[in-house]
Amino acid sequence: EPEVTQTPSHQVTQMGQEVILRCVPISNHLYFYWYRQILGQKVEFLVSFYNNEISEKSEIFDDQFSVERPDGSNFTLKIRSTKLEDSAMYFCASSDQRVSSRQETQYFGPGTRLLVL
Amino acid sequence: AQSVTQLDSHVSVSEGTPVLLRCNYSSSYSPSLFWYVQHPNKGLQLLLKYTSAATLVKGINGFEAEFKKSETSFHLTKPSAHMSDAAEYFCVVSESGGTSYGKLTFGQGTILTVHP
């Protein structure tokens, strides 16, 4: 069964450093998402991406964050200058239909645990 | 705006007994509702989803959930718990007809413990 994969599974970085989190969505999917979960808090939406553009972003997704689909298979989240509060589990998800069709299901990867020291 | 409240942060049951994980939602539009499960060191796996068809939804591994609009609830049940059901469960809502296409809103999660 196709699945979303994410690398690395764990990343430790120093405050102020740039990190890139990588995701390989399911191959025929067109809609891509990033979510994060700070320890002890809810999973929260960061950004959605379709047709090489951001469709929607949350208040969390400020200028320090960017997303890119550099080729036909990868979807990346970049944090330019990490802060301590960026420490979280980051989940990538993909789907093949928009929610407005009421048939969308988002499939999630296993997550990347980011620790900023 | 949409929101989800999972009424229990932890639920503990004995193997073979019923499971009930409670979820209430708030949505301005016709919601789609989901339950996802996360086993340790694994991704979020879809258990089941409601998208305005039958109000009683059957999912994988014997789980089911009933959409009750009057109560704004979407509780998850299973008649008989198995040890392998021990995991964290998330109730999730997505709005259709609003401006937030694709955005999922999660509950805080319920950790299910199953005792032998």
mmCIF file of C-alpha atoms in Angstrom:
data_model
loop_
_atom_site.group_PDB
_atom_site.id
_atom_site.type_symbol
_atom_site.label_atom_id
_atom_site.label_comp_id
_atom_site.label_asym_id
_atom_site.label_seq_id
_atom_site.Cartn_x
_atom_site.Cartn_y
_atom_site.Cartn_z
ATOM 1 C CA GLU A 1 0.000 0.000 0.000
ATOM 2 C CA PRO A 2 1.393 3.423 -0.916
ATOM 3 C CA GLU A 3 2.431 5.589 1.999
ATOM 4 C CA VAL A 4 3.836 8.991 2.799
ATOM 5 C CA THR A 5 7.447 8.925 3.924
ATOM 6 C CA GLN A 6 9.410 11.547 5.831
ATOM 7 C CA THR A 7 13.104 12.084 6.471
ATOM 8 C CA PRO A 8 14.833 12.379 8.790
ATOM 9 C CA SER A 9 12.887 10.706 11.570
ATOM 10 C CA HIS A 10 14.739 12.809 14.140
ATOM 11 C CA GLN A 11 16.712 16.032 13.796
ATOM 12 C CA VAL A 12 18.626 17.967 16.415
ATOM 13 C CA THR A 13 19.773 21.475 15.544
ATOM 14 C CA GLN A 14 21.125 24.586 17.174
ATOM 15 C CA MET A 15 18.979 27.675 17.543
ATOM 16 C CA GLY A 16 19.377 29.952 14.538
ATOM 17 C CA GLN A 17 20.282 27.159 12.151
ATOM 18 C CA GLU A 18 18.303 26.307 9.038
ATOM 19 C CA VAL A 19 16.597 22.953 8.760
ATOM 20 C CA ILE A 20 14.884 21.239 5.867
ATOM 21 C CA LEU A 21 12.342 18.536 6.532
ATOM 22 C CA ARG A 22 11.612 16.239 3.638
ATOM 23 C CA CYS A 23 8.512 14.375 2.627
ATOM 24 C CA VAL A 24 7.677 12.060 -0.240
ATOM 25 C CA PRO A 25 3.893 12.145 -0.745
ATOM 26 C CA ILE A 26 1.910 9.338 -2.327
ATOM 27 C CA SER A 27 2.762 9.414 -6.015
ATOM 28 C CA ASN A 28 -0.588 10.354 -7.595
ATOM 29 C CA HIS A 29 -1.541 12.893 -4.939
ATOM 30 C CA LEU A 30 -1.797 16.575 -5.770
ATOM 31 C CA TYR A 31 -2.473 18.272 -2.424
ATOM 32 C CA PHE A 32 0.176 18.523 0.246
ATOM 33 C CA TYR A 33 0.166 19.648 3.839
ATOM 34 C CA TRP A 34 2.383 20.222 6.839
ATOM 35 C CA TYR A 35 1.201 19.970 10.410
ATOM 36 C CA ARG A 36 3.090 20.073 13.664
ATOM 37 C CA GLN A 37 2.573 18.897 17.202
ATOM 38 C CA ILE A 38 4.425 20.540 20.050
ATOM 39 C CA LEU A 39 4.863 18.120 22.939
ATOM 40 C CA GLY A 40 1.702 17.992 24.996
ATOM 41 C CA GLN A 41 -0.305 20.107 22.566
ATOM 42 C CA LYS A 42 -2.700 19.490 19.701
ATOM 43 C CA VAL A 43 -1.663 18.682 16.162
ATOM 44 C CA GLU A 44 -1.962 22.012 14.339
ATOM 45 C CA PHE A 45 -2.176 22.947 10.688
ATOM 46 C CA LEU A 46 0.737 24.852 9.168
ATOM 47 C CA VAL A 47 0.256 25.054 5.418
ATOM 48 C CA SER A 48 -1.436 23.520 2.400
ATOM 49 C CA PHE A 49 0.077 23.420 -1.079
ATOM 50 C CA TYR A 50 -1.369 22.744 -4.514
ATOM 51 C CA ASN A 51 -0.201 23.383 -8.060
ATOM 52 C CA ASN A 52 3.118 24.762 -6.832
ATOM 53 C CA GLU A 53 1.444 27.376 -4.680
ATOM 54 C CA ILE A 54 0.475 27.780 -1.052
ATOM 55 C CA SER A 55 -3.312 27.391 -0.807
ATOM 56 C CA GLU A 56 -3.632 28.324 2.822
ATOM 57 C CA LYS A 57 -1.322 28.964 5.755
ATOM 58 C CA SER A 58 -1.836 29.388 9.453
ATOM 59 C CA GLU A 59 -0.662 32.236 11.652
ATOM 60 C CA ILE A 60 2.215 30.014 12.744
ATOM 61 C CA PHE A 61 3.561 29.858 9.195
ATOM 62 C CA ASP A 62 5.491 33.128 9.225
ATOM 63 C CA ASP A 63 8.392 34.307 7.077
ATOM 64 C CA GLN A 64 10.741 31.838 8.755
ATOM 65 C CA PHE A 65 8.900 28.988 7.079
ATOM 66 C CA SER A 66 8.774 28.042 3.427
ATOM 67 C CA VAL A 67 7.602 25.051 1.426
ATOM 68 C CA GLU A 68 8.717 23.759 -1.908
ATOM 69 C CA ARG A 69 8.134 20.931 -4.290
ATOM 70 C CA PRO A 70 11.577 20.875 -5.905
ATOM 71 C CA ASP A 71 10.879 17.897 -8.147
ATOM 72 C CA GLY A 72 8.085 15.512 -8.952
ATOM 73 C CA SER A 73 8.349 13.533 -5.769
ATOM 74 C CA ASN A 74 9.589 15.584 -2.812
ATOM 75 C CA PHE A 75 7.805 18.163 -0.704
ATOM 76 C CA THR A 76 9.940 20.107 1.743
ATOM 77 C CA LEU A 77 9.456 22.377 4.729
ATOM 78 C CA LYS A 78 12.283 24.793 5.451
ATOM 79 C CA ILE A 79 12.741 26.687 8.673
ATOM 80 C CA ARG A 80 15.283 29.429 8.013
ATOM 81 C CA SER A 81 16.370 30.317 11.527
ATOM 82 C CA THR A 82 15.119 27.860 14.088
ATOM 83 C CA LYS A 83 13.864 28.937 17.484
ATOM 84 C CA LEU A 84 13.522 26.895 20.635
ATOM 85 C CA GLU A 85 9.745 26.954 20.215
ATOM 86 C CA ASP A 86 10.029 25.242 16.822
ATOM 87 C CA SER A 87 10.793 21.998 18.640
ATOM 88 C CA ALA A 88 7.938 19.699 17.688
ATOM 89 C CA MET A 89 6.896 16.685 15.676
ATOM 90 C CA TYR A 90 6.275 17.727 12.067
ATOM 91 C CA PHE A 91 3.857 15.696 9.979
ATOM 92 C CA CYS A 92 3.512 15.756 6.231
ATOM 93 C CA ALA A 93 0.241 14.709 4.601
ATOM 94 C CA SER A 94 -1.044 14.316 1.076
ATOM 95 C CA SER A 95 -4.369 13.751 -0.634
ATOM 96 C CA ASP A 96 -5.733 13.354 -4.126
ATOM 97 C CA GLN A 97 -8.919 15.390 -3.713
ATOM 98 C CA ARG A 98 -9.964 18.665 -2.208
ATOM 99 C CA VAL A 99 -12.160 18.689 0.835
ATOM 100 C CA SER A 100 -14.836 20.578 -1.052
ATOM 101 C CA SER A 101 -15.652 17.344 -2.816
ATOM 102 C CA ARG A 102 -16.265 15.892 0.663
ATOM 103 C CA GLN A 103 -14.268 12.876 -0.365
ATOM 104 C CA GLU A 104 -10.818 14.029 0.628
ATOM 105 C CA THR A 105 -8.731 11.876 2.899
ATOM 106 C CA GLN A 106 -5.340 13.060 3.993
ATOM 107 C CA TYR A 107 -2.666 10.416 4.432
ATOM 108 C CA PHE A 108 0.035 11.192 6.955
ATOM 109 C CA GLY A 109 3.684 10.342 7.196
ATOM 110 C CA PRO A 110 5.342 9.092 10.403
ATOM 111 C CA GLY A 111 6.667 12.520 11.290
ATOM 112 C CA THR A 112 10.012 14.185 11.907
ATOM 113 C CA ARG A 113 10.832 14.991 15.484
ATOM 114 C CA LEU A 114 12.740 18.283 15.550
ATOM 115 C CA LEU A 115 14.640 19.369 18.627
ATOM 116 C CA VAL A 116 16.106 22.861 18.716
ATOM 117 C CA LEU A 117 18.778 23.435 21.350
ATOM 118 C CA ALA B 1 -14.450 28.351 12.591
ATOM 119 C CA GLN B 2 -14.114 24.708 13.472
ATOM 120 C CA SER B 3 -12.966 23.052 16.670
ATOM 121 C CA VAL B 4 -12.827 19.627 18.250
ATOM 122 C CA THR B 5 -12.924 18.575 21.887
ATOM 123 C CA GLN B 6 -11.971 15.096 22.989
ATOM 124 C CA LEU B 7 -13.521 14.695 26.376
ATOM 125 C CA ASP B 8 -10.984 12.254 27.827
ATOM 126 C CA SER B 9 -7.221 12.574 27.656
ATOM 127 C CA HIS B 10 -6.777 8.964 28.857
ATOM 128 C CA VAL B 11 -9.067 5.938 28.694
ATOM 129 C CA SER B 12 -8.166 2.617 30.253
ATOM 130 C CA VAL B 13 -10.051 -0.611 29.510
ATOM 131 C CA SER B 14 -9.555 -4.330 29.975
ATOM 132 C CA GLU B 15 -9.044 -6.569 26.992
ATOM 133 C CA GLY B 16 -12.371 -7.822 25.686
ATOM 134 C CA THR B 17 -14.417 -4.935 27.125
ATOM 135 C CA PRO B 18 -16.031 -2.143 25.088
ATOM 136 C CA VAL B 19 -14.193 1.020 24.103
ATOM 137 C CA LEU B 20 -15.766 4.489 24.021
ATOM 138 C CA LEU B 21 -13.727 7.532 23.041
ATOM 139 C CA ARG B 22 -15.733 10.732 23.116
ATOM 140 C CA CYS B 23 -15.533 13.631 20.693
ATOM 141 C CA ASN B 24 -17.554 16.814 20.277
ATOM 142 C CA TYR B 25 -17.086 19.207 17.402
ATOM 143 C CA SER B 26 -17.996 22.708 16.393
ATOM 144 C CA SER B 27 -18.305 23.727 12.766
ATOM 145 C CA SER B 28 -19.836 26.605 10.838
ATOM 146 C CA TYR B 29 -20.350 24.495 7.753
ATOM 147 C CA SER B 30 -21.104 20.902 6.895
ATOM 148 C CA PRO B 31 -18.220 19.071 8.480
ATOM 149 C CA SER B 32 -16.334 15.997 7.485
ATOM 150 C CA LEU B 33 -15.205 14.110 10.548
ATOM 151 C CA PHE B 34 -12.400 11.634 10.971
ATOM 152 C CA TRP B 35 -10.774 9.450 13.559
ATOM 153 C CA TYR B 36 -7.052 8.853 13.208
ATOM 154 C CA VAL B 37 -4.922 6.536 15.327
ATOM 155 C CA GLN B 38 -1.238 6.848 16.116
ATOM 156 C CA HIS B 39 0.734 3.909 17.406
ATOM 157 C CA PRO B 40 4.120 4.622 19.000
ATOM 158 C CA ASN B 41 6.701 5.715 16.421
ATOM 159 C CA LYS B 42 4.172 5.383 13.623
ATOM 160 C CA GLY B 43 2.332 7.876 11.451
ATOM 161 C CA LEU B 44 -1.286 8.922 11.788
ATOM 162 C CA GLN B 45 -3.481 6.190 10.318
ATOM 163 C CA LEU B 46 -7.053 6.821 9.218
ATOM 164 C CA LEU B 47 -9.555 4.694 11.157
ATOM 165 C CA LEU B 48 -12.765 5.994 9.617
ATOM 166 C CA LYS B 49 -14.442 9.082 8.189
ATOM 167 C CA TYR B 50 -17.892 10.659 7.981
ATOM 168 C CA THR B 51 -18.720 12.744 4.926
ATOM 169 C CA SER B 52 -22.528 13.144 5.062
ATOM 170 C CA ALA B 53 -23.595 9.707 3.936
ATOM 171 C CA ALA B 54 -24.635 7.177 6.608
ATOM 172 C CA THR B 55 -24.421 8.565 10.133
ATOM 173 C CA LEU B 56 -23.022 5.289 11.480
ATOM 174 C CA VAL B 57 -19.581 4.837 10.005
ATOM 175 C CA LYS B 58 -17.608 1.626 10.135
ATOM 176 C CA GLY B 59 -13.847 1.685 10.069
ATOM 177 C CA ILE B 60 -10.907 -0.625 10.256
ATOM 178 C CA ASN B 61 -10.160 -3.048 13.083
ATOM 179 C CA GLY B 62 -13.778 -3.203 14.261
ATOM 180 C CA PHE B 63 -14.112 0.470 15.153
ATOM 181 C CA GLU B 64 -17.172 2.533 14.344
ATOM 182 C CA ALA B 65 -18.445 6.018 15.041
ATOM 183 C CA GLU B 66 -21.837 7.667 14.952
ATOM 184 C CA PHE B 67 -22.379 11.211 13.738
ATOM 185 C CA LYS B 68 -25.027 12.927 15.865
ATOM 186 C CA LYS B 69 -25.698 16.404 14.555
ATOM 187 C CA SER B 70 -28.105 17.309 17.364
ATOM 188 C CA GLU B 71 -25.422 16.531 19.931
ATOM 189 C CA THR B 72 -22.482 17.694 17.763
ATOM 190 C CA SER B 73 -20.786 14.450 18.668
ATOM 191 C CA PHE B 74 -18.775 11.822 16.841
ATOM 192 C CA HIS B 75 -17.880 9.221 19.458
ATOM 193 C CA LEU B 76 -15.669 6.260 18.564
ATOM 194 C CA THR B 77 -16.623 2.797 19.788
ATOM 195 C CA LYS B 78 -15.467 -0.773 19.587
ATOM 196 C CA PRO B 79 -17.356 -3.716 21.139
ATOM 197 C CA SER B 80 -14.298 -5.575 22.379
ATOM 198 C CA ALA B 81 -10.864 -4.098 22.973
ATOM 199 C CA HIS B 82 -7.711 -5.863 21.871
ATOM 200 C CA MET B 83 -4.234 -5.306 23.226
ATOM 201 C CA SER B 84 -3.166 -4.010 19.816
ATOM 202 C CA ASP B 85 -5.695 -1.157 20.114
ATOM 203 C CA ALA B 86 -3.477 0.598 22.646
ATOM 204 C CA ALA B 87 -2.527 3.861 20.951
ATOM 205 C CA GLU B 88 -3.415 7.543 20.785
ATOM 206 C CA TYR B 89 -6.630 8.447 18.969
ATOM 207 C CA PHE B 90 -7.408 11.776 17.358
ATOM 208 C CA CYS B 91 -10.816 13.140 16.405
ATOM 209 C CA VAL B 92 -10.472 15.495 13.448
ATOM 210 C CA VAL B 93 -12.823 17.875 11.640
ATOM 211 C CA SER B 94 -12.631 19.424 8.211
ATOM 212 C CA GLU B 95 -15.085 21.987 6.915
ATOM 213 C CA SER B 96 -16.698 21.890 3.509
ATOM 214 C CA GLY B 97 -18.143 25.111 2.157
ATOM 215 C CA GLY B 98 -15.966 27.433 4.140
ATOM 216 C CA THR B 99 -12.736 29.070 3.065
ATOM 217 C CA SER B 100 -10.464 26.533 4.706
ATOM 218 C CA TYR B 101 -10.125 23.931 2.013
ATOM 219 C CA GLY B 102 -8.139 20.975 3.224
ATOM 220 C CA LYS B 103 -7.284 22.287 6.672
ATOM 221 C CA LEU B 104 -7.808 19.655 9.348
ATOM 222 C CA THR B 105 -8.470 20.630 12.945
ATOM 223 C CA PHE B 106 -7.422 18.068 15.538
ATOM 224 C CA GLY B 107 -8.642 17.256 18.990
ATOM 225 C CA GLN B 108 -6.042 16.964 21.706
ATOM 226 C CA GLY B 109 -5.953 13.185 21.500
ATOM 227 C CA THR B 110 -7.049 10.335 23.752
ATOM 228 C CA ILE B 111 -4.524 7.765 24.893
ATOM 229 C CA LEU B 112 -6.130 4.343 25.067
ATOM 230 C CA THR B 113 -4.575 1.805 27.406
ATOM 231 C CA VAL B 114 -5.683 -1.819 27.236
ATOM 232 C CA HIS B 115 -5.010 -4.081 30.218
ATOM 233 C CA PRO B 116 -4.757 -7.860 29.925
#
